[in-house]
Amino acid sequence: MTDIRFDDYYAIIPHPTHTGILLMKSEDDWTLPKATVPLSPDDGRWRDAFRVNAAFHQLLGITVTVLECLFVSPFPAISHHGSSVFVLSNHDAAWAVPPEGAWISFEMLDTLPLTIPEHRLLLERWFATIRVPLTEGLPWTRDGWFEEASAWLHDQLQRHGLVATGHVEQTRSWFISSILRVPTTTGDVYFKAVPPMDVHEPLLTQMVAAQFPTLVPQVLAVHEENRWLLMRAAPGEKMPLDANPLDYLPRWQTLLQTYARMQHDFTQYTEQLLALGCHDWRLDVLAEQIDPFFAELPVLLQGAWNPLT
């Protein structure tokens, strides 16, 4: 028996000029565009942006990037289907709607039967959020951000004498980061944007890279105001999926010892780290916060799939 699972990617693709979305006719109902992808049991990155973008490019011939994910179901059981709903940005101005598709306005949506009725509530909530000012959401969840970030990325490549050999690819987009990748003549370069709560991360990465240049990817540029970080890909090789983990224990031991030494060396930079905006998780602070945290935990975990007892 095969161990393959499936995930149904559903896409909210906004119209480029007005507040409509693409729906597809399905017999007597309407549905969001759907792409079904197979999953392996150890697939830990099944909803990464590059997979979603590739699925809908194959399905519709459209060039898109993920703006945000509105819904995810748990990882599906063997031969079952999971489900997820993404908001996508259309980067193909010449793209034509397929014959079975149509642009549907919010007003028209109320009159149409949906194949999956639960999607109606998601759509209503999303239509409400697109009227929220940009300052109240994550920058990478808005149209135009990808183009702005890509332009800055290319400008920094030029400053460092690097030549891109392919397009900027969105690899990951979620609530704690947006990650882009571009191949160059000297290897891949990665761009990362982080939310306000991690304002320290680009500058901290730059600081660590300066202290340990042989252990941390080379930082090419930082945009402090936008919380952007540009760095070369880390050298090395990935552990094969079918490898015996026990064979790699010596490498893990060396890695953890090296990381411990890095941590120890940075104890002398406490004030500098706090000045960068790093979170203060020293033991005396944690001791003050631990009881209020556990008191609030049941509320924080309401609705979780596997809540703590």
Short mmCIF file of C-alpha atoms in Angstrom, two decimals:
data_model
loop_
_atom_site.label_atom_id
_atom_site.label_comp_id
_atom_site.label_asym_id
_atom_site.label_seq_id
_atom_site.Cartn_x
_atom_site.Cartn_y
_atom_site.Cartn_z
CA MET A 1 0.00 0.00 0.00
CA THR A 2 1.35 3.42 -0.91
CA ASP A 3 2.09 6.04 1.74
CA ILE A 4 1.13 8.93 -0.51
CA ARG A 5 -1.09 11.67 0.86
CA PHE A 6 -2.57 14.62 -1.02
CA ASP A 7 -3.18 18.27 -0.38
CA ASP A 8 -5.74 20.39 -2.19
CA TYR A 9 -4.37 23.88 -2.71
CA TYR A 10 -7.18 26.44 -3.20
CA ALA A 11 -6.28 29.89 -4.54
CA ILE A 12 -7.81 33.31 -4.07
CA ILE A 13 -6.49 35.21 -7.09
CA PRO A 14 -7.60 38.87 -7.00
CA HIS A 15 -8.41 40.81 -10.16
CA PRO A 16 -5.51 43.16 -11.00
CA THR A 17 -7.66 46.32 -11.05
CA HIS A 18 -10.88 45.79 -9.06
CA THR A 19 -12.09 43.86 -6.02
CA GLY A 20 -13.01 40.64 -7.77
CA ILE A 21 -11.58 37.13 -7.55
CA LEU A 22 -11.23 34.21 -9.94
CA LEU A 23 -13.80 31.42 -9.55
CA MET A 24 -14.14 28.27 -11.63
CA LYS A 25 -17.44 26.73 -12.77
CA SER A 26 -17.88 23.20 -11.44
CA GLU A 27 -21.10 21.59 -12.71
CA ASP A 28 -23.83 23.48 -10.82
CA ASP A 29 -21.45 25.14 -8.34
CA TRP A 30 -18.51 27.51 -8.27
CA THR A 31 -15.16 26.87 -6.67
CA LEU A 32 -11.84 28.54 -6.03
CA PRO A 33 -9.13 27.27 -8.41
CA LYS A 34 -7.81 23.99 -7.00
CA ALA A 35 -4.49 22.22 -7.52
CA THR A 36 -4.00 18.77 -5.95
CA VAL A 37 -0.43 17.77 -5.08
CA PRO A 38 0.91 14.42 -3.78
CA LEU A 39 2.76 14.35 -0.46
CA SER A 40 5.23 11.91 1.04
CA PRO A 41 5.03 10.90 4.73
CA ASP A 42 8.17 12.88 5.65
CA ASP A 43 7.20 15.97 3.66
CA GLY A 44 7.81 18.74 6.20
CA ARG A 45 7.51 21.67 3.79
CA TRP A 46 4.39 20.70 1.90
CA ARG A 47 2.94 24.22 1.88
CA ASP A 48 6.04 26.22 1.05
CA ALA A 49 5.39 29.06 -1.34
CA PHE A 50 7.48 27.73 -4.23
CA ARG A 51 5.36 24.55 -4.33
CA VAL A 52 2.10 26.49 -4.29
CA ASN A 53 3.29 28.88 -7.01
CA ALA A 54 4.48 26.00 -9.19
CA ALA A 55 1.20 24.11 -8.75
CA PHE A 56 -0.92 26.98 -10.03
CA HIS A 57 1.50 27.83 -12.81
CA GLN A 58 1.10 24.26 -14.01
CA LEU A 59 -2.69 24.34 -13.56
CA LEU A 60 -3.48 27.77 -15.03
CA GLY A 61 -0.32 28.90 -16.79
CA ILE A 62 -0.19 31.93 -14.48
CA THR A 63 2.82 33.47 -12.72
CA VAL A 64 1.93 34.04 -9.06
CA THR A 65 3.40 34.47 -5.60
CA VAL A 66 1.81 33.69 -2.24
CA LEU A 67 0.52 36.69 -0.30
CA GLU A 68 -0.85 34.79 2.69
CA CYS A 69 -2.40 31.52 3.83
CA LEU A 70 -5.94 31.77 5.20
CA PHE A 71 -6.53 28.14 6.15
CA VAL A 72 -4.59 24.91 6.66
CA SER A 73 -5.87 21.51 7.73
CA PRO A 74 -3.74 18.95 9.60
CA PHE A 75 -1.34 16.74 7.66
CA PRO A 76 -3.58 14.16 5.92
CA ALA A 77 -3.67 10.45 6.65
CA ILE A 78 -2.53 7.91 4.04
CA SER A 79 -4.53 8.26 0.78
CA HIS A 80 -6.53 11.17 2.27
CA HIS A 81 -6.60 14.81 1.20
CA GLY A 82 -5.63 17.82 3.27
CA SER A 83 -6.80 21.30 2.36
CA SER A 84 -5.34 24.81 2.34
CA VAL A 85 -6.40 28.21 1.02
CA PHE A 86 -3.88 30.77 -0.24
CA VAL A 87 -4.18 34.35 -1.43
CA LEU A 88 -2.00 34.79 -4.53
CA SER A 89 -0.67 37.79 -6.41
CA ASN A 90 -0.86 37.71 -10.22
CA HIS A 91 2.39 38.82 -11.88
CA ASP A 92 1.29 38.02 -15.43
CA ALA A 93 -0.51 41.03 -16.92
CA ALA A 94 -1.16 39.20 -20.20
CA TRP A 95 -2.76 36.17 -18.55
CA ALA A 96 -6.25 35.33 -19.84
CA VAL A 97 -8.99 33.72 -17.75
CA PRO A 98 -9.71 30.13 -18.88
CA PRO A 99 -13.16 29.42 -20.44
CA GLU A 100 -14.47 27.78 -17.27
CA GLY A 101 -13.39 30.72 -15.10
CA ALA A 102 -14.79 34.18 -14.38
CA TRP A 103 -13.97 37.25 -12.30
CA ILE A 104 -16.52 37.44 -9.50
CA SER A 105 -17.16 40.58 -7.45
CA PHE A 106 -17.96 40.52 -3.74
CA GLU A 107 -21.59 41.42 -4.51
CA MET A 108 -21.91 38.59 -7.05
CA LEU A 109 -20.41 36.11 -4.58
CA ASP A 110 -23.50 36.29 -2.35
CA THR A 111 -25.66 34.90 -5.17
CA LEU A 112 -23.45 31.97 -6.22
CA PRO A 113 -23.50 28.43 -4.75
CA LEU A 114 -20.01 27.31 -3.70
CA THR A 115 -18.76 23.73 -3.93
CA ILE A 116 -17.21 24.20 -0.48
CA PRO A 117 -19.60 26.40 1.55
CA GLU A 118 -16.94 26.98 4.25
CA HIS A 119 -14.94 29.02 1.75
CA ARG A 120 -17.62 31.72 1.79
CA LEU A 121 -16.72 32.80 5.33
CA LEU A 122 -13.02 32.86 4.45
CA LEU A 123 -13.76 35.03 1.44
CA GLU A 124 -15.93 37.42 3.44
CA ARG A 125 -13.18 37.83 6.03
CA TRP A 126 -10.55 38.34 3.33
CA PHE A 127 -12.61 40.96 1.49
CA ALA A 128 -12.87 42.83 4.81
CA THR A 129 -9.12 42.70 5.46
CA ILE A 130 -8.07 44.08 2.08
CA ARG A 131 -9.59 47.39 3.15
CA VAL A 132 -7.23 47.54 6.16
CA PRO A 133 -4.31 50.00 5.75
CA LEU A 134 -0.95 48.41 4.88
CA THR A 135 0.58 49.47 8.21
CA GLU A 136 -1.73 47.06 10.04
CA GLY A 137 -0.59 43.90 8.22
CA LEU A 138 2.58 42.14 7.20
CA PRO A 139 4.17 44.00 4.24
CA TRP A 140 4.64 40.86 2.15
CA THR A 141 0.90 40.11 2.19
CA ARG A 142 0.16 43.10 -0.07
CA ASP A 143 0.37 43.39 -3.85
CA GLY A 144 3.46 45.26 -5.04
CA TRP A 145 5.71 44.21 -2.17
CA PHE A 146 7.35 41.39 -4.14
CA GLU A 147 8.31 43.79 -6.92
CA GLU A 148 9.72 46.31 -4.43
CA ALA A 149 11.76 43.68 -2.61
CA SER A 150 13.01 42.19 -5.90
CA ALA A 151 14.16 45.63 -7.10
CA TRP A 152 16.16 46.19 -3.89
CA LEU A 153 17.61 42.67 -4.17
CA HIS A 154 18.81 43.29 -7.75
CA ASP A 155 20.25 46.67 -6.76
CA GLN A 156 22.31 45.01 -4.01
CA LEU A 157 23.52 42.30 -6.38
CA GLN A 158 24.76 45.00 -8.73
CA ARG A 159 26.56 46.77 -5.88
CA HIS A 160 28.42 43.54 -5.11
CA GLY A 161 29.22 42.76 -8.73
CA LEU A 162 26.92 39.72 -8.79
CA VAL A 163 24.94 38.74 -11.88
CA ALA A 164 21.59 36.95 -11.54
CA THR A 165 21.27 33.88 -13.75
CA GLY A 166 17.54 33.36 -13.17
CA HIS A 167 14.37 34.92 -11.81
CA VAL A 168 13.74 35.82 -8.19
CA GLU A 169 11.86 32.88 -6.67
CA GLN A 170 9.60 33.05 -3.64
CA THR A 171 10.48 30.06 -1.45
CA ARG A 172 8.55 30.71 1.76
CA SER A 173 5.91 33.15 2.97
CA TRP A 174 4.23 32.94 6.37
CA PHE A 175 3.61 34.94 9.51
CA ILE A 176 7.24 35.06 10.70
CA SER A 177 9.13 35.66 7.45
CA SER A 178 9.17 35.97 3.69
CA ILE A 179 12.10 34.34 1.91
CA LEU A 180 13.20 34.86 -1.70
CA ARG A 181 16.01 33.18 -3.62
CA VAL A 182 17.87 34.13 -6.78
CA PRO A 183 20.65 32.16 -8.52
CA THR A 184 23.81 34.08 -9.45
CA THR A 185 27.06 33.33 -11.24
CA THR A 186 28.66 32.57 -7.84
CA GLY A 187 25.81 30.64 -6.21
CA ASP A 188 22.38 31.26 -4.70
CA VAL A 189 21.58 34.44 -2.78
CA TYR A 190 18.79 34.54 -0.20
CA PHE A 191 16.60 37.48 0.82
CA LYS A 192 14.68 37.44 4.10
CA ALA A 193 12.09 39.87 5.49
CA VAL A 194 10.89 39.63 9.09
CA PRO A 195 7.96 41.14 11.05
CA PRO A 196 8.28 44.00 13.57
CA MET A 197 8.64 41.60 16.51
CA ASP A 198 11.93 40.38 14.99
CA VAL A 199 13.33 43.80 14.12
CA HIS A 200 16.69 42.73 15.55
CA GLU A 201 17.21 39.72 13.27
CA PRO A 202 18.91 41.33 10.22
CA LEU A 203 21.34 43.35 12.35
CA LEU A 204 21.98 40.41 14.69
CA THR A 205 22.73 38.12 11.73
CA GLN A 206 25.12 40.75 10.39
CA MET A 207 26.84 40.96 13.80
CA VAL A 208 27.19 37.18 14.17
CA ALA A 209 28.49 36.85 10.59
CA ALA A 210 31.19 39.44 11.34
CA GLN A 211 32.29 37.52 14.45
CA PHE A 212 32.12 34.03 12.88
CA PRO A 213 32.59 34.46 9.11
CA THR A 214 33.40 30.78 8.57
CA LEU A 215 30.34 29.53 10.46
CA VAL A 216 27.55 31.87 9.34
CA PRO A 217 26.40 32.77 5.79
CA GLN A 218 27.98 35.93 4.41
CA VAL A 219 25.66 38.93 4.80
CA LEU A 220 25.63 41.09 1.68
CA ALA A 221 23.23 43.84 2.76
CA VAL A 222 20.73 44.90 5.42
CA HIS A 223 17.80 47.30 5.03
CA GLU A 224 17.24 48.26 8.65
CA GLU A 225 13.99 50.19 8.20
CA ASN A 226 12.29 47.46 6.15
CA ARG A 227 13.84 44.62 8.21
CA TRP A 228 15.38 43.05 5.11
CA LEU A 229 18.43 40.79 5.01
CA LEU A 230 20.41 39.61 1.98
CA MET A 231 22.98 36.82 2.29
CA ARG A 232 24.79 34.16 0.33
CA ALA A 233 23.63 30.57 0.59
CA ALA A 234 25.39 28.57 3.29
CA PRO A 235 27.97 26.17 1.85
CA GLY A 236 27.65 22.45 2.48
CA GLU A 237 25.37 19.56 1.61
CA LYS A 238 22.01 18.36 2.90
CA MET A 239 21.66 15.06 4.70
CA PRO A 240 19.98 12.52 2.36
CA LEU A 241 16.39 11.71 3.27
CA ASP A 242 17.20 7.99 3.42
CA ALA A 243 20.32 8.44 5.55
CA ASN A 244 20.81 6.68 8.87
CA PRO A 245 20.75 9.47 11.47
CA LEU A 246 23.20 7.54 13.68
CA ASP A 247 25.85 7.94 10.99
CA TYR A 248 25.62 11.71 11.44
CA LEU A 249 25.92 11.85 15.25
CA PRO A 250 29.60 12.95 15.16
CA ARG A 251 28.67 15.87 12.90
CA TRP A 252 25.82 16.87 15.20
CA GLN A 253 28.14 16.70 18.19
CA THR A 254 30.64 19.00 16.49
CA LEU A 255 27.88 21.36 15.41
CA LEU A 256 26.36 21.64 18.89
CA GLN A 257 29.76 22.17 20.51
CA THR A 258 30.53 24.92 18.01
CA TYR A 259 27.16 26.56 18.61
CA ALA A 260 27.72 26.44 22.38
CA ARG A 261 31.06 28.21 21.96
CA MET A 262 29.39 30.90 19.83
CA GLN A 263 26.73 31.41 22.52
CA HIS A 264 29.41 31.64 25.22
CA ASP A 265 31.46 34.16 23.26
CA PHE A 266 28.41 36.40 22.84
CA THR A 267 27.77 36.71 26.58
CA GLN A 268 30.14 39.69 26.52
CA TYR A 269 27.81 41.56 24.13
CA THR A 270 24.66 41.66 26.26
CA GLU A 271 24.15 45.42 26.09
CA GLN A 272 24.82 45.52 22.33
CA LEU A 273 22.31 42.72 21.75
CA LEU A 274 19.63 44.50 23.79
CA ALA A 275 20.36 47.70 21.86
CA LEU A 276 19.68 45.81 18.61
CA GLY A 277 16.20 44.96 19.92
CA CYS A 278 16.87 41.33 20.87
CA HIS A 279 14.29 39.84 23.21
CA ASP A 280 15.34 39.89 26.86
CA TRP A 281 15.01 36.25 27.91
CA ARG A 282 17.58 36.26 30.71
CA LEU A 283 16.78 33.94 33.60
CA ASP A 284 15.63 36.64 36.01
CA VAL A 285 13.18 37.94 33.40
CA LEU A 286 11.86 34.45 32.65
CA ALA A 287 11.43 33.79 36.36
CA GLU A 288 9.12 36.82 36.62
CA GLN A 289 7.10 35.87 33.56
CA ILE A 290 6.74 32.10 33.89
CA ASP A 291 3.73 32.02 36.24
CA PRO A 292 1.68 34.60 34.25
CA PHE A 293 2.57 32.69 31.09
CA PHE A 294 1.23 29.36 32.37
CA ALA A 295 -1.86 31.11 33.71
CA GLU A 296 -2.59 32.47 30.22
CA LEU A 297 -1.66 29.29 28.35
CA PRO A 298 -5.16 27.71 28.32
CA VAL A 299 -6.50 30.84 26.60
CA LEU A 300 -3.63 30.92 24.10
CA LEU A 301 -4.24 27.29 23.16
CA GLN A 302 -8.00 27.51 22.69
CA GLY A 303 -8.93 25.79 19.43
CA ALA A 304 -5.54 24.08 19.04
CA TRP A 305 -5.54 20.68 17.35
CA ASN A 306 -3.50 19.10 20.18
CA PRO A 307 -3.86 21.38 23.23
CA LEU A 308 -1.80 20.74 26.33
CA THR A 309 -3.59 19.26 29.32
#
